């Protein structure tokens, strides 16, 4: 079985350029998770991106399954885009690694529409402790792997305030995304306020 991670890293490089920093985190009983930082370039000259590398090494397993399939199952990496220079967002590396390790640690399947909570600010003084997992395919295309392996999907993360996360639990992800859209919310602003939820 080919090692998936070099292919994943090559796809990230082709989509986002060369990373200017990387950090590795290992949690007890899990594979190593790296977080790569891609500097702001091109038309979006003020947006920095953080991508995980390592989450896709193993397929995510159904938490109700008796035995995890070592080959089949969804694979993903996480991508966060924020405006540079507004907040100390480089401190998001460890929280991102925690989220990327959650399928191995907690046996969850991370999929679009899910909420992921780290229980603390994503970076110092951040108004967000959780993220909404968005649909893949926009920024980094899915990476097809040889059968029977599932493709690797690159899932964008949208930071949520605690109020937004609570509202989303009641009304669902599409309703929250529609509210963000209707209010012209800049989801890349690392210090934005909660969208009006009345």
PDB file of C-alpha atoms in Angstrom:
ATOM      1  CA  UNK A   1       0.000   0.000   0.000  1.00  0.00           C
ATOM      2  CA  UNK A   2       1.477   3.335  -1.067  1.00  0.00           C
ATOM      3  CA  UNK A   3       2.153   5.888   1.645  1.00  0.00           C
ATOM      4  CA  UNK A   4      -0.626   8.449   1.302  1.00  0.00           C
ATOM      5  CA  UNK A   5       1.040  11.413   3.012  1.00  0.00           C
ATOM      6  CA  UNK A   6       3.673  12.319   0.361  1.00  0.00           C
ATOM      7  CA  UNK A   7       0.842  12.456  -2.207  1.00  0.00           C
ATOM      8  CA  UNK A   8      -1.233  14.607   0.133  1.00  0.00           C
ATOM      9  CA  UNK A   9       1.647  16.988   0.755  1.00  0.00           C
ATOM     10  CA  UNK A  10       2.307  17.269  -2.993  1.00  0.00           C
ATOM     11  CA  UNK A  11      -1.366  18.155  -3.570  1.00  0.00           C
ATOM     12  CA  UNK A  12      -1.211  20.831  -0.860  1.00  0.00           C
ATOM     13  CA  UNK A  13       1.936  22.321  -2.389  1.00  0.00           C
ATOM     14  CA  UNK A  14       0.411  22.407  -5.881  1.00  0.00           C
ATOM     15  CA  UNK A  15      -2.732  24.128  -4.589  1.00  0.00           C
ATOM     16  CA  UNK A  16      -1.311  26.445  -1.917  1.00  0.00           C
ATOM     17  CA  UNK A  17       2.384  26.915  -2.755  1.00  0.00           C
ATOM     18  CA  UNK A  18       5.333  26.214  -0.494  1.00  0.00           C
ATOM     19  CA  UNK A  19       4.773  26.224   3.275  1.00  0.00           C
ATOM     20  CA  UNK A  20       6.918  28.645   5.268  1.00  0.00           C
ATOM     21  CA  UNK A  21       6.501  26.826   8.591  1.00  0.00           C
ATOM     22  CA  UNK A  22       5.421  23.456   9.937  1.00  0.00           C
ATOM     23  CA  UNK A  23       4.850  22.007  13.361  1.00  0.00           C
ATOM     24  CA  UNK A  24       4.418  18.396  14.439  1.00  0.00           C
ATOM     25  CA  UNK A  25       2.289  17.174  17.313  1.00  0.00           C
ATOM     26  CA  UNK A  26       2.005  13.604  18.562  1.00  0.00           C
ATOM     27  CA  UNK A  27      -0.727  12.542  20.949  1.00  0.00           C
ATOM     28  CA  UNK A  28      -0.503   9.368  23.000  1.00  0.00           C
ATOM     29  CA  UNK A  29      -1.622   6.414  20.912  1.00  0.00           C
ATOM     30  CA  UNK A  30      -1.951   8.337  17.646  1.00  0.00           C
ATOM     31  CA  UNK A  31       0.074   8.947  14.521  1.00  0.00           C
ATOM     32  CA  UNK A  32       2.028  12.158  14.201  1.00  0.00           C
ATOM     33  CA  UNK A  33       0.026  15.138  12.902  1.00  0.00           C
ATOM     34  CA  UNK A  34       1.794  18.010  11.180  1.00  0.00           C
ATOM     35  CA  UNK A  35       0.326  21.442  10.510  1.00  0.00           C
ATOM     36  CA  UNK A  36       1.732  23.373   7.558  1.00  0.00           C
ATOM     37  CA  UNK A  37       1.513  27.155   7.257  1.00  0.00           C
ATOM     38  CA  UNK A  38       1.155  28.598   3.775  1.00  0.00           C
ATOM     39  CA  UNK A  39       1.936  32.322   3.533  1.00  0.00           C
ATOM     40  CA  UNK A  40      -0.317  34.849   1.864  1.00  0.00           C
ATOM     41  CA  UNK A  41       0.423  35.138  -1.869  1.00  0.00           C
ATOM     42  CA  UNK A  42      -1.190  36.281  -5.102  1.00  0.00           C
ATOM     43  CA  UNK A  43      -4.590  37.960  -5.306  1.00  0.00           C
ATOM     44  CA  UNK A  44      -5.454  37.022  -1.736  1.00  0.00           C
ATOM     45  CA  UNK A  45      -2.302  38.627  -0.438  1.00  0.00           C
ATOM     46  CA  UNK A  46      -3.526  38.925   3.135  1.00  0.00           C
ATOM     47  CA  UNK A  47      -4.849  35.383   3.673  1.00  0.00           C
ATOM     48  CA  UNK A  48      -2.688  32.784   5.411  1.00  0.00           C
ATOM     49  CA  UNK A  49      -3.657  29.133   5.286  1.00  0.00           C
ATOM     50  CA  UNK A  50      -3.010  26.295   7.715  1.00  0.00           C
ATOM     51  CA  UNK A  51      -3.366  22.691   6.566  1.00  0.00           C
ATOM     52  CA  UNK A  52      -3.055  19.451   8.505  1.00  0.00           C
ATOM     53  CA  UNK A  53      -0.912  16.576   7.256  1.00  0.00           C
ATOM     54  CA  UNK A  54      -1.318  13.161   8.833  1.00  0.00           C
ATOM     55  CA  UNK A  55      -5.045  12.872   9.443  1.00  0.00           C
ATOM     56  CA  UNK A  56      -5.483  11.079   6.093  1.00  0.00           C
ATOM     57  CA  UNK A  57      -2.835   8.420   6.820  1.00  0.00           C
ATOM     58  CA  UNK A  58      -5.601   6.210   8.241  1.00  0.00           C
ATOM     59  CA  UNK A  59      -9.225   6.020   7.070  1.00  0.00           C
ATOM     60  CA  UNK A  60     -11.789   7.340   9.522  1.00  0.00           C
ATOM     61  CA  UNK A  61     -13.754   4.492  11.070  1.00  0.00           C
ATOM     62  CA  UNK A  62     -17.418   4.298  11.961  1.00  0.00           C
ATOM     63  CA  UNK A  63     -17.451   4.592  15.773  1.00  0.00           C
ATOM     64  CA  UNK A  64     -20.145   1.889  15.960  1.00  0.00           C
ATOM     65  CA  UNK A  65     -18.082  -0.653  13.980  1.00  0.00           C
ATOM     66  CA  UNK A  66     -16.610  -3.527  15.964  1.00  0.00           C
ATOM     67  CA  UNK A  67     -13.420  -3.558  13.873  1.00  0.00           C
ATOM     68  CA  UNK A  68     -12.005  -0.590  12.004  1.00  0.00           C
ATOM     69  CA  UNK A  69     -11.290  -1.282   8.329  1.00  0.00           C
ATOM     70  CA  UNK A  70      -7.568  -0.490   7.804  1.00  0.00           C
ATOM     71  CA  UNK A  71      -8.113   0.314   4.107  1.00  0.00           C
ATOM     72  CA  UNK A  72     -11.626   1.531   3.345  1.00  0.00           C
ATOM     73  CA  UNK A  73     -13.247   4.589   4.832  1.00  0.00           C
ATOM     74  CA  UNK A  74     -13.227   8.352   4.349  1.00  0.00           C
ATOM     75  CA  UNK A  75      -9.907  10.205   4.502  1.00  0.00           C
ATOM     76  CA  UNK A  76      -9.484  13.921   5.039  1.00  0.00           C
ATOM     77  CA  UNK A  77      -7.188  16.783   5.955  1.00  0.00           C
ATOM     78  CA  UNK A  78      -8.264  20.132   7.412  1.00  0.00           C
ATOM     79  CA  UNK A  79      -7.625  23.589   5.932  1.00  0.00           C
ATOM     80  CA  UNK A  80      -8.121  26.899   7.762  1.00  0.00           C
ATOM     81  CA  UNK A  81      -7.859  30.285   5.992  1.00  0.00           C
ATOM     82  CA  UNK A  82      -7.583  33.527   7.984  1.00  0.00           C
ATOM     83  CA  UNK A  83      -6.463  37.095   7.363  1.00  0.00           C
ATOM     84  CA  UNK A  84      -2.813  37.594   8.275  1.00  0.00           C
ATOM     85  CA  UNK A  85      -1.543  40.217  10.691  1.00  0.00           C
ATOM     86  CA  UNK A  86      -4.823  40.754  12.579  1.00  0.00           C
ATOM     87  CA  UNK A  87      -4.305  38.237  15.410  1.00  0.00           C
ATOM     88  CA  UNK A  88      -1.711  35.722  16.605  1.00  0.00           C
ATOM     89  CA  UNK A  89      -3.243  32.980  14.458  1.00  0.00           C
ATOM     90  CA  UNK A  90       0.005  30.965  14.310  1.00  0.00           C
ATOM     91  CA  UNK A  91      -0.970  29.654  17.754  1.00  0.00           C
ATOM     92  CA  UNK A  92      -3.764  27.702  15.987  1.00  0.00           C
ATOM     93  CA  UNK A  93      -1.289  24.941  15.104  1.00  0.00           C
ATOM     94  CA  UNK A  94      -1.889  22.829  18.215  1.00  0.00           C
ATOM     95  CA  UNK A  95      -5.720  23.200  18.206  1.00  0.00           C
ATOM     96  CA  UNK A  96      -5.720  22.186  14.524  1.00  0.00           C
ATOM     97  CA  UNK A  97      -3.597  19.135  15.307  1.00  0.00           C
ATOM     98  CA  UNK A  98      -6.047  18.223  18.105  1.00  0.00           C
ATOM     99  CA  UNK A  99      -8.948  18.398  15.638  1.00  0.00           C
ATOM    100  CA  UNK A 100      -7.030  16.351  13.060  1.00  0.00           C
ATOM    101  CA  UNK A 101      -6.316  13.668  15.685  1.00  0.00           C
ATOM    102  CA  UNK A 102      -9.958  13.443  16.786  1.00  0.00           C
ATOM    103  CA  UNK A 103     -10.850  10.550  14.406  1.00  0.00           C
ATOM    104  CA  UNK A 104      -8.089   8.435  15.987  1.00  0.00           C
ATOM    105  CA  UNK A 105      -8.601   9.647  19.557  1.00  0.00           C
ATOM    106  CA  UNK A 106     -12.393   9.842  19.731  1.00  0.00           C
ATOM    107  CA  UNK A 107     -13.423   7.575  16.864  1.00  0.00           C
ATOM    108  CA  UNK A 108     -15.381  10.281  15.064  1.00  0.00           C
ATOM    109  CA  UNK A 109     -15.853  10.749  11.322  1.00  0.00           C
ATOM    110  CA  UNK A 110     -15.197  14.355  10.336  1.00  0.00           C
ATOM    111  CA  UNK A 111     -17.538  15.356   7.505  1.00  0.00           C
ATOM    112  CA  UNK A 112     -19.055  18.540   6.028  1.00  0.00           C
ATOM    113  CA  UNK A 113     -21.675  20.050   8.334  1.00  0.00           C
ATOM    114  CA  UNK A 114     -19.996  18.776  11.500  1.00  0.00           C
ATOM    115  CA  UNK A 115     -18.956  21.009  14.383  1.00  0.00           C
ATOM    116  CA  UNK A 116     -15.557  20.476  15.998  1.00  0.00           C
ATOM    117  CA  UNK A 117     -14.823  22.104  19.349  1.00  0.00           C
ATOM    118  CA  UNK A 118     -11.423  22.444  21.008  1.00  0.00           C
ATOM    119  CA  UNK A 119     -12.842  23.830  24.261  1.00  0.00           C
ATOM    120  CA  UNK A 120     -10.509  26.844  24.270  1.00  0.00           C
ATOM    121  CA  UNK A 121      -9.847  29.813  21.960  1.00  0.00           C
ATOM    122  CA  UNK A 122      -8.385  28.723  18.618  1.00  0.00           C
ATOM    123  CA  UNK A 123      -5.601  31.304  19.167  1.00  0.00           C
ATOM    124  CA  UNK A 124      -4.966  33.896  21.928  1.00  0.00           C
ATOM    125  CA  UNK A 125      -8.039  36.129  22.462  1.00  0.00           C
ATOM    126  CA  UNK A 126      -9.864  34.450  19.568  1.00  0.00           C
ATOM    127  CA  UNK A 127     -13.675  34.752  19.774  1.00  0.00           C
ATOM    128  CA  UNK A 128     -13.902  31.161  18.489  1.00  0.00           C
ATOM    129  CA  UNK A 129     -13.545  27.804  20.232  1.00  0.00           C
ATOM    130  CA  UNK A 130     -15.059  25.678  17.476  1.00  0.00           C
ATOM    131  CA  UNK A 131     -15.246  25.351  13.708  1.00  0.00           C
ATOM    132  CA  UNK A 132     -17.829  24.322  11.153  1.00  0.00           C
ATOM    133  CA  UNK A 133     -16.571  21.787   8.614  1.00  0.00           C
ATOM    134  CA  UNK A 134     -17.440  23.079   5.137  1.00  0.00           C
ATOM    135  CA  UNK A 135     -17.759  21.320   1.772  1.00  0.00           C
ATOM    136  CA  UNK A 136     -14.448  20.349   0.122  1.00  0.00           C
ATOM    137  CA  UNK A 137     -13.328  20.906  -3.454  1.00  0.00           C
ATOM    138  CA  UNK A 138     -13.026  24.676  -3.684  1.00  0.00           C
ATOM    139  CA  UNK A 139      -9.521  25.483  -2.542  1.00  0.00           C
ATOM    140  CA  UNK A 140      -7.793  22.090  -2.763  1.00  0.00           C
ATOM    141  CA  UNK A 141      -9.234  19.408  -5.025  1.00  0.00           C
ATOM    142  CA  UNK A 142      -9.866  15.910  -3.700  1.00  0.00           C
ATOM    143  CA  UNK A 143      -6.887  13.572  -4.090  1.00  0.00           C
ATOM    144  CA  UNK A 144      -7.898  10.329  -5.798  1.00  0.00           C
ATOM    145  CA  UNK A 145      -6.073   7.262  -4.493  1.00  0.00           C
ATOM    146  CA  UNK A 146      -5.745   3.790  -6.009  1.00  0.00           C
ATOM    147  CA  UNK A 147      -8.735   1.523  -5.354  1.00  0.00           C
ATOM    148  CA  UNK A 148      -9.924   0.383  -2.891  1.00  0.00           C
ATOM    149  CA  UNK A 149      -8.780   3.514  -1.000  1.00  0.00           C
ATOM    150  CA  UNK A 150     -11.223   6.398  -0.668  1.00  0.00           C
ATOM    151  CA  UNK A 151     -10.058   9.800  -1.968  1.00  0.00           C
ATOM    152  CA  UNK A 152      -8.539  12.320   0.442  1.00  0.00           C
ATOM    153  CA  UNK A 153     -10.832  15.317   0.879  1.00  0.00           C
ATOM    154  CA  UNK A 154      -9.488  18.683   2.006  1.00  0.00           C
ATOM    155  CA  UNK A 155     -12.113  20.073   4.351  1.00  0.00           C
ATOM    156  CA  UNK A 156     -12.257  23.853   4.911  1.00  0.00           C
ATOM    157  CA  UNK A 157     -12.834  24.947   8.502  1.00  0.00           C
ATOM    158  CA  UNK A 158     -14.994  28.001   9.293  1.00  0.00           C
ATOM    159  CA  UNK A 159     -14.452  29.402  12.813  1.00  0.00           C
ATOM    160  CA  UNK A 160     -17.656  29.754  14.880  1.00  0.00           C
ATOM    161  CA  UNK A 161     -18.351  31.839  17.963  1.00  0.00           C
ATOM    162  CA  UNK A 162     -19.981  29.961  20.875  1.00  0.00           C
ATOM    163  CA  UNK A 163     -23.326  31.630  20.047  1.00  0.00           C
ATOM    164  CA  UNK A 164     -23.078  30.570  16.407  1.00  0.00           C
ATOM    165  CA  UNK A 165     -22.162  27.017  17.428  1.00  0.00           C
ATOM    166  CA  UNK A 166     -25.202  26.841  19.757  1.00  0.00           C
ATOM    167  CA  UNK A 167     -27.482  28.281  17.057  1.00  0.00           C
ATOM    168  CA  UNK A 168     -26.117  25.800  14.500  1.00  0.00           C
ATOM    169  CA  UNK A 169     -26.905  22.869  16.824  1.00  0.00           C
ATOM    170  CA  UNK A 170     -30.567  23.917  16.769  1.00  0.00           C
ATOM    171  CA  UNK A 171     -30.991  25.147  13.184  1.00  0.00           C
ATOM    172  CA  UNK A 172     -28.329  23.189  11.270  1.00  0.00           C
ATOM    173  CA  UNK A 173     -25.230  24.063   9.270  1.00  0.00           C
ATOM    174  CA  UNK A 174     -27.004  25.237   6.063  1.00  0.00           C
ATOM    175  CA  UNK A 175     -29.073  27.770   8.047  1.00  0.00           C
ATOM    176  CA  UNK A 176     -25.956  29.199   9.708  1.00  0.00           C
ATOM    177  CA  UNK A 177     -24.094  29.409   6.402  1.00  0.00           C
ATOM    178  CA  UNK A 178     -27.085  31.178   4.839  1.00  0.00           C
ATOM    179  CA  UNK A 179     -27.104  33.672   7.714  1.00  0.00           C
ATOM    180  CA  UNK A 180     -23.388  34.335   7.235  1.00  0.00           C
ATOM    181  CA  UNK A 181     -23.998  34.866   3.514  1.00  0.00           C
ATOM    182  CA  UNK A 182     -26.985  37.184   4.031  1.00  0.00           C
ATOM    183  CA  UNK A 183     -24.981  39.377   6.428  1.00  0.00           C
ATOM    184  CA  UNK A 184     -21.849  39.444   4.237  1.00  0.00           C
ATOM    185  CA  UNK A 185     -19.801  37.886   7.044  1.00  0.00           C
ATOM    186  CA  UNK A 186     -16.043  37.809   6.457  1.00  0.00           C
ATOM    187  CA  UNK A 187     -15.337  34.288   7.696  1.00  0.00           C
ATOM    188  CA  UNK A 188     -11.585  34.862   7.345  1.00  0.00           C
ATOM    189  CA  UNK A 189     -11.555  37.752   9.811  1.00  0.00           C
ATOM    190  CA  UNK A 190      -9.848  36.296  12.913  1.00  0.00           C
ATOM    191  CA  UNK A 191     -11.466  38.903  15.205  1.00  0.00           C
ATOM    192  CA  UNK A 192     -14.964  39.116  13.714  1.00  0.00           C
ATOM    193  CA  UNK A 193     -18.057  39.276  15.904  1.00  0.00           C
ATOM    194  CA  UNK A 194     -20.896  36.772  15.892  1.00  0.00           C
ATOM    195  CA  UNK A 195     -23.414  37.147  13.077  1.00  0.00           C
ATOM    196  CA  UNK A 196     -26.846  38.474  14.262  1.00  0.00           C
ATOM    197  CA  UNK A 197     -28.891  35.411  15.274  1.00  0.00           C
ATOM    198  CA  UNK A 198     -32.299  36.900  16.226  1.00  0.00           C
TER     199      UNK A 198
END
